Amino acid sequence: MDIVSRERNESKNEDYAVVITTSHTPSKEAVELAKKLSQDFGIPYYNRRHLSERVKEGKVKVYYVVDNNLQLSVVTPTGRLFFHPGMAKIRMENYKRDGKDLLLEALKPSSEDIIYDATFGLGMDAVFMAHFVKQVIGTEVSAHIYRVVSYGLSKYQSKEEWINIAIKKIVLFNEDMKSFMKKQSDKSFDIVYCDPMFENPVYESSALNPLRPLASYDTLDTSTVKEMVRIARKRIVIKTLIKDSLLERLAVKFDRVITSKRSGLVYACVDLDK
């Protein structure tokens, strides 16, 4: 199945300008693509030479870049964000070597399952999960993250064929998970997976640092988890950190809580098919 990407929640009223540009000494193709995406995103195109002064003055804090490989990234005060499924590749290598993975232990996926990934982010977990299931439906509320990741999913070509196949199983929407779930019928998905932003983030995770200024920090509450249970057929899985208080704040009985002693990651599961 080809990737379907739909932008639902485009942010047009920012406190600062958001623009799109190219890398230095751009190719003709890069300029043409940047101008096209400028129209698609509804943001101005700036020649790269004219951008530096506006950034220094604080008039531009977030800007998209099309490089000469036609890769799209977004630059924030904390770094550059772009799509790359490198962590999924490392995770698969570890799984093939060790024969186990805590996320898979939590999900218990089958080849015909459809997973709803409520907080898609960079899609690192989604690409890995998609290898083991029929399809992954994702929502990402941040327009900036959605634009970069959906573009990357549509263009990325890996030397690892399993990654190319997995990416084709992903459908991504630019939508808030709460509004998305309310429109779904009971038992719409086999598994619902949610990975909200951590309360105590691991700042050493350099791949995620550029994402932090763009991400939604809307946390889970009990009513949202009940919606997840309503639309799931087999189980829901919530990812958090052992030092976070998320699970303590939820009036939910979890059937399994899987903890990594090494990383402090926690996968809390409600099993509906027990």
PDB file of C-alpha atoms in Angstrom:
ATOM      1  CA  MET A   1       0.000   0.000   0.000  1.00  0.00           C
ATOM      2  CA  ASP A   2       1.366   3.442  -0.889  1.00  0.00           C
ATOM      3  CA  ILE A   3       1.850   5.955   1.885  1.00  0.00           C
ATOM      4  CA  VAL A   4      -1.120   8.231   2.381  1.00  0.00           C
ATOM      5  CA  SER A   5      -0.301  11.533   4.051  1.00  0.00           C
ATOM      6  CA  ARG A   6      -2.860  14.183   4.854  1.00  0.00           C
ATOM      7  CA  GLU A   7      -2.134  17.455   6.592  1.00  0.00           C
ATOM      8  CA  ARG A   8      -4.981  18.359   8.897  1.00  0.00           C
ATOM      9  CA  ASN A   9      -3.664  20.776  11.505  1.00  0.00           C
ATOM     10  CA  GLU A  10      -1.384  23.198   9.694  1.00  0.00           C
ATOM     11  CA  SER A  11      -0.003  25.861  11.990  1.00  0.00           C
ATOM     12  CA  LYS A  12      -0.308  29.245  10.297  1.00  0.00           C
ATOM     13  CA  ASN A  13      -0.372  31.626  13.267  1.00  0.00           C
ATOM     14  CA  GLU A  14       3.146  31.501  14.716  1.00  0.00           C
ATOM     15  CA  ASP A  15       4.765  34.009  17.071  1.00  0.00           C
ATOM     16  CA  TYR A  16       7.680  34.134  14.641  1.00  0.00           C
ATOM     17  CA  ALA A  17       8.219  33.643  10.935  1.00  0.00           C
ATOM     18  CA  VAL A  18       8.584  30.129   9.563  1.00  0.00           C
ATOM     19  CA  VAL A  19      10.135  29.950   6.109  1.00  0.00           C
ATOM     20  CA  ILE A  20      11.651  27.472   3.678  1.00  0.00           C
ATOM     21  CA  THR A  21      15.030  27.759   1.990  1.00  0.00           C
ATOM     22  CA  THR A  22      17.758  25.613   0.432  1.00  0.00           C
ATOM     23  CA  SER A  23      21.278  24.653   1.413  1.00  0.00           C
ATOM     24  CA  HIS A  24      24.098  26.939   0.335  1.00  0.00           C
ATOM     25  CA  THR A  25      24.931  26.836  -3.422  1.00  0.00           C
ATOM     26  CA  PRO A  26      21.701  24.988  -4.214  1.00  0.00           C
ATOM     27  CA  SER A  27      20.963  23.028  -7.358  1.00  0.00           C
ATOM     28  CA  LYS A  28      18.175  24.110  -9.679  1.00  0.00           C
ATOM     29  CA  GLU A  29      16.123  21.078  -8.584  1.00  0.00           C
ATOM     30  CA  ALA A  30      16.481  22.024  -4.906  1.00  0.00           C
ATOM     31  CA  VAL A  31      15.282  25.581  -5.557  1.00  0.00           C
ATOM     32  CA  GLU A  32      12.301  24.343  -7.573  1.00  0.00           C
ATOM     33  CA  LEU A  33      11.324  21.867  -4.862  1.00  0.00           C
ATOM     34  CA  ALA A  34      11.684  24.460  -2.104  1.00  0.00           C
ATOM     35  CA  LYS A  35       9.405  26.854  -3.996  1.00  0.00           C
ATOM     36  CA  LYS A  36       6.844  24.090  -4.548  1.00  0.00           C
ATOM     37  CA  LEU A  37       6.873  23.117  -0.868  1.00  0.00           C
ATOM     38  CA  SER A  38       6.559  26.803  -0.003  1.00  0.00           C
ATOM     39  CA  GLN A  39       3.199  26.792  -1.759  1.00  0.00           C
ATOM     40  CA  ASP A  40       2.182  23.410  -0.304  1.00  0.00           C
ATOM     41  CA  PHE A  41       3.018  24.487   3.280  1.00  0.00           C
ATOM     42  CA  GLY A  42       1.748  28.059   2.899  1.00  0.00           C
ATOM     43  CA  ILE A  43       5.039  29.593   4.092  1.00  0.00           C
ATOM     44  CA  PRO A  44       7.474  32.000   2.376  1.00  0.00           C
ATOM     45  CA  TYR A  45      10.467  30.872   0.340  1.00  0.00           C
ATOM     46  CA  TYR A  46      13.724  32.672   1.148  1.00  0.00           C
ATOM     47  CA  ASN A  47      16.958  32.626  -0.783  1.00  0.00           C
ATOM     48  CA  ARG A  48      19.538  31.164   1.614  1.00  0.00           C
ATOM     49  CA  ARG A  49      21.769  34.244   1.313  1.00  0.00           C
ATOM     50  CA  HIS A  50      18.955  36.416   2.671  1.00  0.00           C
ATOM     51  CA  LEU A  51      18.076  34.165   5.597  1.00  0.00           C
ATOM     52  CA  SER A  52      21.111  34.457   7.912  1.00  0.00           C
ATOM     53  CA  GLU A  53      20.429  38.039   8.999  1.00  0.00           C
ATOM     54  CA  ARG A  54      16.786  37.295   9.819  1.00  0.00           C
ATOM     55  CA  VAL A  55      17.844  34.314  11.931  1.00  0.00           C
ATOM     56  CA  LYS A  56      20.371  36.481  13.834  1.00  0.00           C
ATOM     57  CA  GLU A  57      17.685  39.098  14.477  1.00  0.00           C
ATOM     58  CA  GLY A  58      15.352  36.431  15.862  1.00  0.00           C
ATOM     59  CA  LYS A  59      12.771  37.040  13.165  1.00  0.00           C
ATOM     60  CA  VAL A  60      13.124  33.436  11.970  1.00  0.00           C
ATOM     61  CA  LYS A  61      13.539  30.667  14.553  1.00  0.00           C
ATOM     62  CA  VAL A  62      12.282  27.685  12.582  1.00  0.00           C
ATOM     63  CA  TYR A  63      13.006  27.105   8.917  1.00  0.00           C
ATOM     64  CA  TYR A  64      12.862  24.239   6.459  1.00  0.00           C
ATOM     65  CA  VAL A  65      15.826  23.336   4.270  1.00  0.00           C
ATOM     66  CA  VAL A  66      15.840  21.426   0.970  1.00  0.00           C
ATOM     67  CA  ASP A  67      19.346  20.150   0.294  1.00  0.00           C
ATOM     68  CA  ASN A  68      20.841  19.127  -3.021  1.00  0.00           C
ATOM     69  CA  ASN A  69      19.871  15.499  -2.380  1.00  0.00           C
ATOM     70  CA  LEU A  70      16.281  16.809  -2.187  1.00  0.00           C
ATOM     71  CA  GLN A  71      16.074  15.808   1.460  1.00  0.00           C
ATOM     72  CA  LEU A  72      13.783  17.968   3.607  1.00  0.00           C
ATOM     73  CA  SER A  73      14.731  18.990   7.130  1.00  0.00           C
ATOM     74  CA  VAL A  74      13.552  21.576   9.635  1.00  0.00           C
ATOM     75  CA  VAL A  75      16.022  23.616  11.696  1.00  0.00           C
ATOM     76  CA  THR A  76      15.139  24.665  15.254  1.00  0.00           C
ATOM     77  CA  PRO A  77      17.189  26.415  17.946  1.00  0.00           C
ATOM     78  CA  THR A  78      18.223  22.961  19.196  1.00  0.00           C
ATOM     79  CA  GLY A  79      19.302  21.420  15.890  1.00  0.00           C
ATOM     80  CA  ARG A  80      18.185  19.961  12.585  1.00  0.00           C
ATOM     81  CA  LEU A  81      15.325  17.466  12.337  1.00  0.00           C
ATOM     82  CA  PHE A  82      14.978  15.073   9.412  1.00  0.00           C
ATOM     83  CA  PHE A  83      13.555  11.623   8.785  1.00  0.00           C
ATOM     84  CA  HIS A  84      15.920   8.673   8.976  1.00  0.00           C
ATOM     85  CA  PRO A  85      14.968   5.181  10.198  1.00  0.00           C
ATOM     86  CA  GLY A  86      18.446   4.486  11.571  1.00  0.00           C
ATOM     87  CA  MET A  87      17.219   3.568  15.054  1.00  0.00           C
ATOM     88  CA  ALA A  88      14.757   1.066  13.565  1.00  0.00           C
ATOM     89  CA  LYS A  89      17.667  -0.552  11.719  1.00  0.00           C
ATOM     90  CA  ILE A  90      19.733  -0.792  14.911  1.00  0.00           C
ATOM     91  CA  ARG A  91      16.747  -2.182  16.777  1.00  0.00           C
ATOM     92  CA  MET A  92      16.241  -4.862  14.133  1.00  0.00           C
ATOM     93  CA  GLU A  93      19.922  -5.824  14.266  1.00  0.00           C
ATOM     94  CA  ASN A  94      19.669  -6.195  18.042  1.00  0.00           C
ATOM     95  CA  TYR A  95      16.478  -8.234  17.722  1.00  0.00           C
ATOM     96  CA  LYS A  96      18.028 -10.599  15.169  1.00  0.00           C
ATOM     97  CA  ARG A  97      21.079 -11.019  17.369  1.00  0.00           C
ATOM     98  CA  ASP A  98      19.313 -11.423  20.730  1.00  0.00           C
ATOM     99  CA  GLY A  99      15.975 -12.826  19.606  1.00  0.00           C
ATOM    100  CA  LYS A 100      14.033 -10.458  21.860  1.00  0.00           C
ATOM    101  CA  ASP A 101      12.758  -6.880  22.016  1.00  0.00           C
ATOM    102  CA  LEU A 102      10.731  -5.338  24.842  1.00  0.00           C
ATOM    103  CA  LEU A 103       8.403  -3.443  22.492  1.00  0.00           C
ATOM    104  CA  LEU A 104       7.584  -6.655  20.627  1.00  0.00           C
ATOM    105  CA  GLU A 105       7.092  -8.412  23.952  1.00  0.00           C
ATOM    106  CA  ALA A 106       4.561  -5.739  24.873  1.00  0.00           C
ATOM    107  CA  LEU A 107       2.769  -5.632  21.500  1.00  0.00           C
ATOM    108  CA  LYS A 108       2.622  -9.387  20.822  1.00  0.00           C
ATOM    109  CA  PRO A 109       2.004  -8.555  17.142  1.00  0.00           C
ATOM    110  CA  SER A 110       0.797 -10.887  14.405  1.00  0.00           C
ATOM    111  CA  SER A 111       1.249 -10.463  10.655  1.00  0.00           C
ATOM    112  CA  GLU A 112      -2.415  -9.451  10.115  1.00  0.00           C
ATOM    113  CA  ASP A 113      -2.572  -6.826  12.864  1.00  0.00           C
ATOM    114  CA  ILE A 114      -3.278  -3.137  12.262  1.00  0.00           C
ATOM    115  CA  ILE A 115      -1.575  -0.892  14.824  1.00  0.00           C
ATOM    116  CA  TYR A 116      -2.585   2.671  15.617  1.00  0.00           C
ATOM    117  CA  ASP A 117       0.470   4.722  16.634  1.00  0.00           C
ATOM    118  CA  ALA A 118      -1.118   7.696  18.401  1.00  0.00           C
ATOM    119  CA  THR A 119       2.052   9.802  18.826  1.00  0.00           C
ATOM    120  CA  PHE A 120       4.065   9.090  15.683  1.00  0.00           C
ATOM    121  CA  GLY A 121       6.966  11.510  16.124  1.00  0.00           C
ATOM    122  CA  LEU A 122       9.952  10.554  13.965  1.00  0.00           C
ATOM    123  CA  GLY A 123       8.446   7.135  13.263  1.00  0.00           C
ATOM    124  CA  MET A 124      11.353   5.155  14.715  1.00  0.00           C
ATOM    125  CA  ASP A 125       9.063   2.716  16.533  1.00  0.00           C
ATOM    126  CA  ALA A 126       6.530   2.690  13.684  1.00  0.00           C
ATOM    127  CA  VAL A 127       9.003   1.513  11.034  1.00  0.00           C
ATOM    128  CA  PHE A 128      10.153  -1.299  13.310  1.00  0.00           C
ATOM    129  CA  MET A 129       6.583  -2.297  14.222  1.00  0.00           C
ATOM    130  CA  ALA A 130       5.440  -2.205  10.598  1.00  0.00           C
ATOM    131  CA  HIS A 131       7.812  -5.051   9.714  1.00  0.00           C
ATOM    132  CA  PHE A 132       5.816  -7.408  11.936  1.00  0.00           C
ATOM    133  CA  VAL A 133       2.242  -6.356  11.093  1.00  0.00           C
ATOM    134  CA  LYS A 134      -0.082  -5.634   8.187  1.00  0.00           C
ATOM    135  CA  GLN A 135      -0.290  -1.860   8.629  1.00  0.00           C
ATOM    136  CA  VAL A 136       0.551   1.021  10.974  1.00  0.00           C
ATOM    137  CA  ILE A 137      -1.791   4.027  11.097  1.00  0.00           C
ATOM    138  CA  GLY A 138      -0.172   7.040  12.744  1.00  0.00           C
ATOM    139  CA  THR A 139      -1.141  10.511  13.922  1.00  0.00           C
ATOM    140  CA  GLU A 140       1.288  13.366  14.510  1.00  0.00           C
ATOM    141  CA  VAL A 141      -0.176  16.632  15.815  1.00  0.00           C
ATOM    142  CA  SER A 142       2.848  18.851  15.106  1.00  0.00           C
ATOM    143  CA  ALA A 143       2.635  20.215  11.565  1.00  0.00           C
ATOM    144  CA  HIS A 144       6.412  20.715  11.446  1.00  0.00           C
ATOM    145  CA  ILE A 145       7.231  17.152  12.460  1.00  0.00           C
ATOM    146  CA  TYR A 146       4.483  15.790  10.227  1.00  0.00           C
ATOM    147  CA  ARG A 147       5.760  17.657   7.154  1.00  0.00           C
ATOM    148  CA  VAL A 148       9.333  16.447   7.510  1.00  0.00           C
ATOM    149  CA  VAL A 149       8.457  12.866   8.425  1.00  0.00           C
ATOM    150  CA  SER A 150       5.687  12.346   5.860  1.00  0.00           C
ATOM    151  CA  TYR A 151       7.953  13.769   3.140  1.00  0.00           C
ATOM    152  CA  GLY A 152      10.768  11.481   4.314  1.00  0.00           C
ATOM    153  CA  LEU A 153       8.528   8.430   4.339  1.00  0.00           C
ATOM    154  CA  SER A 154       7.466   9.126   0.764  1.00  0.00           C
ATOM    155  CA  LYS A 155      11.033   9.588  -0.522  1.00  0.00           C
ATOM    156  CA  TYR A 156      13.311   7.414   1.587  1.00  0.00           C
ATOM    157  CA  GLN A 157      15.049   4.462  -0.036  1.00  0.00           C
ATOM    158  CA  SER A 158      17.049   2.088   2.141  1.00  0.00           C
ATOM    159  CA  LYS A 159      19.637  -0.540   1.301  1.00  0.00           C
ATOM    160  CA  GLU A 160      17.694  -2.690   3.760  1.00  0.00           C
ATOM    161  CA  GLU A 161      14.699  -4.004   1.819  1.00  0.00           C
ATOM    162  CA  TRP A 162      12.713  -4.745   4.980  1.00  0.00           C
ATOM    163  CA  ILE A 163      12.731  -0.997   5.746  1.00  0.00           C
ATOM    164  CA  ASN A 164      11.392  -0.120   2.277  1.00  0.00           C
ATOM    165  CA  ILE A 165       8.608  -2.678   2.672  1.00  0.00           C
ATOM    166  CA  ALA A 166       7.789  -1.508   6.213  1.00  0.00           C
ATOM    167  CA  ILE A 167       7.548   2.151   5.161  1.00  0.00           C
ATOM    168  CA  LYS A 168       4.961   1.259   2.520  1.00  0.00           C
ATOM    169  CA  LYS A 169       2.736  -0.126   5.272  1.00  0.00           C
ATOM    170  CA  ILE A 170       2.554   3.229   7.068  1.00  0.00           C
ATOM    171  CA  VAL A 171      -0.312   5.711   6.769  1.00  0.00           C
ATOM    172  CA  LEU A 172       0.278   9.039   8.521  1.00  0.00           C
ATOM    173  CA  PHE A 173      -2.178  11.817   9.419  1.00  0.00           C
ATOM    174  CA  ASN A 174      -1.491  15.308  10.779  1.00  0.00           C
ATOM    175  CA  GLU A 175      -4.076  15.156  13.538  1.00  0.00           C
ATOM    176  CA  ASP A 176      -4.419  15.216  17.305  1.00  0.00           C
ATOM    177  CA  MET A 177      -4.824  11.711  18.688  1.00  0.00           C
ATOM    178  CA  LYS A 178      -7.827  12.657  20.837  1.00  0.00           C
ATOM    179  CA  SER A 179      -9.891  14.046  17.973  1.00  0.00           C
ATOM    180  CA  PHE A 180      -8.784  11.181  15.718  1.00  0.00           C
ATOM    181  CA  MET A 181      -9.814   8.489  18.198  1.00  0.00           C
ATOM    182  CA  LYS A 182     -13.247  10.006  18.782  1.00  0.00           C
ATOM    183  CA  LYS A 183     -14.042   9.436  15.096  1.00  0.00           C
ATOM    184  CA  GLN A 184     -13.076   5.750  15.198  1.00  0.00           C
ATOM    185  CA  SER A 185     -15.568   2.963  15.810  1.00  0.00           C
ATOM    186  CA  ASP A 186     -15.160   0.374  18.563  1.00  0.00           C
ATOM    187  CA  LYS A 187     -12.347  -2.132  17.996  1.00  0.00           C
ATOM    188  CA  SER A 188     -11.069  -0.295  14.900  1.00  0.00           C
ATOM    189  CA  PHE A 189      -7.481  -1.431  15.509  1.00  0.00           C
ATOM    190  CA  ASP A 190      -5.864  -4.569  16.820  1.00  0.00           C
ATOM    191  CA  ILE A 191      -3.318  -2.655  18.911  1.00  0.00           C
ATOM    192  CA  VAL A 192      -3.102   0.959  20.060  1.00  0.00           C
ATOM    193  CA  TYR A 193       0.387   2.227  20.858  1.00  0.00           C
ATOM    194  CA  CYS A 194       1.172   5.562  22.509  1.00  0.00           C
ATOM    195  CA  ASP A 195       4.579   7.092  23.199  1.00  0.00           C
ATOM    196  CA  PRO A 196       3.963  10.578  24.693  1.00  0.00           C
ATOM    197  CA  MET A 197       6.841  12.959  25.391  1.00  0.00           C
ATOM    198  CA  PHE A 198       8.628  11.997  28.602  1.00  0.00           C
ATOM    199  CA  GLU A 199       8.397  14.144  31.730  1.00  0.00           C
ATOM    200  CA  ASN A 200      12.113  13.598  32.379  1.00  0.00           C
ATOM    201  CA  PRO A 201      13.637  13.435  28.891  1.00  0.00           C
ATOM    202  CA  VAL A 202      16.986  11.871  28.120  1.00  0.00           C
ATOM    203  CA  TYR A 203      18.830  14.854  26.670  1.00  0.00           C
ATOM    204  CA  GLU A 204      21.739  12.642  25.682  1.00  0.00           C
ATOM    205  CA  SER A 205      19.431  11.329  22.960  1.00  0.00           C
ATOM    206  CA  SER A 206      20.746  13.751  20.329  1.00  0.00           C
ATOM    207  CA  ALA A 207      18.407  12.466  17.594  1.00  0.00           C
ATOM    208  CA  LEU A 208      15.400  13.696  19.571  1.00  0.00           C
ATOM    209  CA  ASN A 209      16.745  17.048  20.752  1.00  0.00           C
ATOM    210  CA  PRO A 210      15.748  18.971  17.572  1.00  0.00           C
ATOM    211  CA  LEU A 211      12.231  17.536  17.942  1.00  0.00           C
ATOM    212  CA  ARG A 212      11.630  18.897  21.445  1.00  0.00           C
ATOM    213  CA  PRO A 213      10.715  22.526  20.548  1.00  0.00           C
ATOM    214  CA  LEU A 214       8.248  21.265  17.922  1.00  0.00           C
ATOM    215  CA  ALA A 215       6.588  18.418  19.798  1.00  0.00           C
ATOM    216  CA  SER A 216       3.278  18.372  21.645  1.00  0.00           C
ATOM    217  CA  TYR A 217       3.578  17.922  25.411  1.00  0.00           C
ATOM    218  CA  ASP A 218      -0.108  17.144  25.852  1.00  0.00           C
ATOM    219  CA  THR A 219       0.010  14.238  28.272  1.00  0.00           C
ATOM    220  CA  LEU A 220      -2.332  11.294  28.675  1.00  0.00           C
ATOM    221  CA  ASP A 221      -5.256  11.238  31.043  1.00  0.00           C
ATOM    222  CA  THR A 222      -7.551   8.414  32.086  1.00  0.00           C
ATOM    223  CA  SER A 223     -10.325   9.362  29.652  1.00  0.00           C
ATOM    224  CA  THR A 224      -7.902   9.248  26.717  1.00  0.00           C
ATOM    225  CA  VAL A 225      -6.661   5.815  27.756  1.00  0.00           C
ATOM    226  CA  LYS A 226     -10.271   4.623  27.942  1.00  0.00           C
ATOM    227  CA  GLU A 227     -10.732   5.805  24.349  1.00  0.00           C
ATOM    228  CA  MET A 228      -7.682   3.730  23.401  1.00  0.00           C
ATOM    229  CA  VAL A 229      -9.229   0.711  25.073  1.00  0.00           C
ATOM    230  CA  ARG A 230     -12.483   1.345  23.208  1.00  0.00           C
ATOM    231  CA  ILE A 231     -10.894   1.358  19.753  1.00  0.00           C
ATOM    232  CA  ALA A 232      -8.491  -1.545  20.413  1.00  0.00           C
ATOM    233  CA  ARG A 233      -9.304  -5.176  19.849  1.00  0.00           C
ATOM    234  CA  LYS A 234      -6.290  -6.939  21.385  1.00  0.00           C
ATOM    235  CA  ARG A 235      -4.371  -4.489  23.569  1.00  0.00           C
ATOM    236  CA  ILE A 236      -3.044  -1.031  24.223  1.00  0.00           C
ATOM    237  CA  VAL A 237       0.605  -0.287  25.000  1.00  0.00           C
ATOM    238  CA  ILE A 238       1.852   2.935  26.607  1.00  0.00           C
ATOM    239  CA  LYS A 239       5.558   3.762  26.610  1.00  0.00           C
ATOM    240  CA  THR A 240       7.013   5.876  29.405  1.00  0.00           C
ATOM    241  CA  LEU A 241      10.026   6.107  31.724  1.00  0.00           C
ATOM    242  CA  ILE A 242      10.331   4.467  35.107  1.00  0.00           C
ATOM    243  CA  LYS A 243      11.181   7.872  36.650  1.00  0.00           C
ATOM    244  CA  ASP A 244       8.074   9.537  35.162  1.00  0.00           C
ATOM    245  CA  SER A 245       4.761   9.716  37.026  1.00  0.00           C
ATOM    246  CA  LEU A 246       2.448   8.985  34.086  1.00  0.00           C
ATOM    247  CA  LEU A 247       1.304   5.514  35.134  1.00  0.00           C
ATOM    248  CA  GLU A 248       0.695   6.658  38.717  1.00  0.00           C
ATOM    249  CA  ARG A 249      -1.648   9.408  37.484  1.00  0.00           C
ATOM    250  CA  LEU A 250      -3.773   7.082  35.362  1.00  0.00           C
ATOM    251  CA  ALA A 251      -6.728   5.311  36.952  1.00  0.00           C
ATOM    252  CA  VAL A 252      -6.099   2.284  34.757  1.00  0.00           C
ATOM    253  CA  LYS A 253      -5.340  -1.330  35.665  1.00  0.00           C
ATOM    254  CA  PHE A 254      -2.445  -2.544  33.554  1.00  0.00           C
ATOM    255  CA  ASP A 255      -2.144  -6.263  32.982  1.00  0.00           C
ATOM    256  CA  ARG A 256       1.584  -6.180  32.228  1.00  0.00           C
ATOM    257  CA  VAL A 257       4.306  -3.632  32.932  1.00  0.00           C
ATOM    258  CA  ILE A 258       7.568  -4.419  31.164  1.00  0.00           C
ATOM    259  CA  THR A 259      10.621  -2.479  32.340  1.00  0.00           C
ATOM    260  CA  SER A 260      14.105  -2.183  30.918  1.00  0.00           C
ATOM    261  CA  LYS A 261      16.607  -2.007  33.781  1.00  0.00           C
ATOM    262  CA  ARG A 262      19.251  -0.702  31.391  1.00  0.00           C
ATOM    263  CA  SER A 263      17.352   2.183  29.767  1.00  0.00           C
ATOM    264  CA  GLY A 264      14.550   2.793  32.273  1.00  0.00           C
ATOM    265  CA  LEU A 265      11.918   2.441  29.527  1.00  0.00           C
ATOM    266  CA  VAL A 266       8.538   1.082  30.571  1.00  0.00           C
ATOM    267  CA  TYR A 267       5.835  -0.515  28.406  1.00  0.00           C
ATOM    268  CA  ALA A 268       2.484  -0.665  30.228  1.00  0.00           C
ATOM    269  CA  CYS A 269      -0.055  -3.002  28.609  1.00  0.00           C
ATOM    270  CA  VAL A 270      -3.791  -3.510  28.854  1.00  0.00           C
ATOM    271  CA  ASP A 271      -4.527  -6.925  27.334  1.00  0.00           C
ATOM    272  CA  LEU A 272      -8.069  -7.194  25.973  1.00  0.00           C
ATOM    273  CA  ASP A 273      -7.698 -10.656  24.447  1.00  0.00           C
ATOM    274  CA  LYS A 274      -6.663 -12.472  27.604  1.00  0.00           C
TER     275      LYS A 274
END
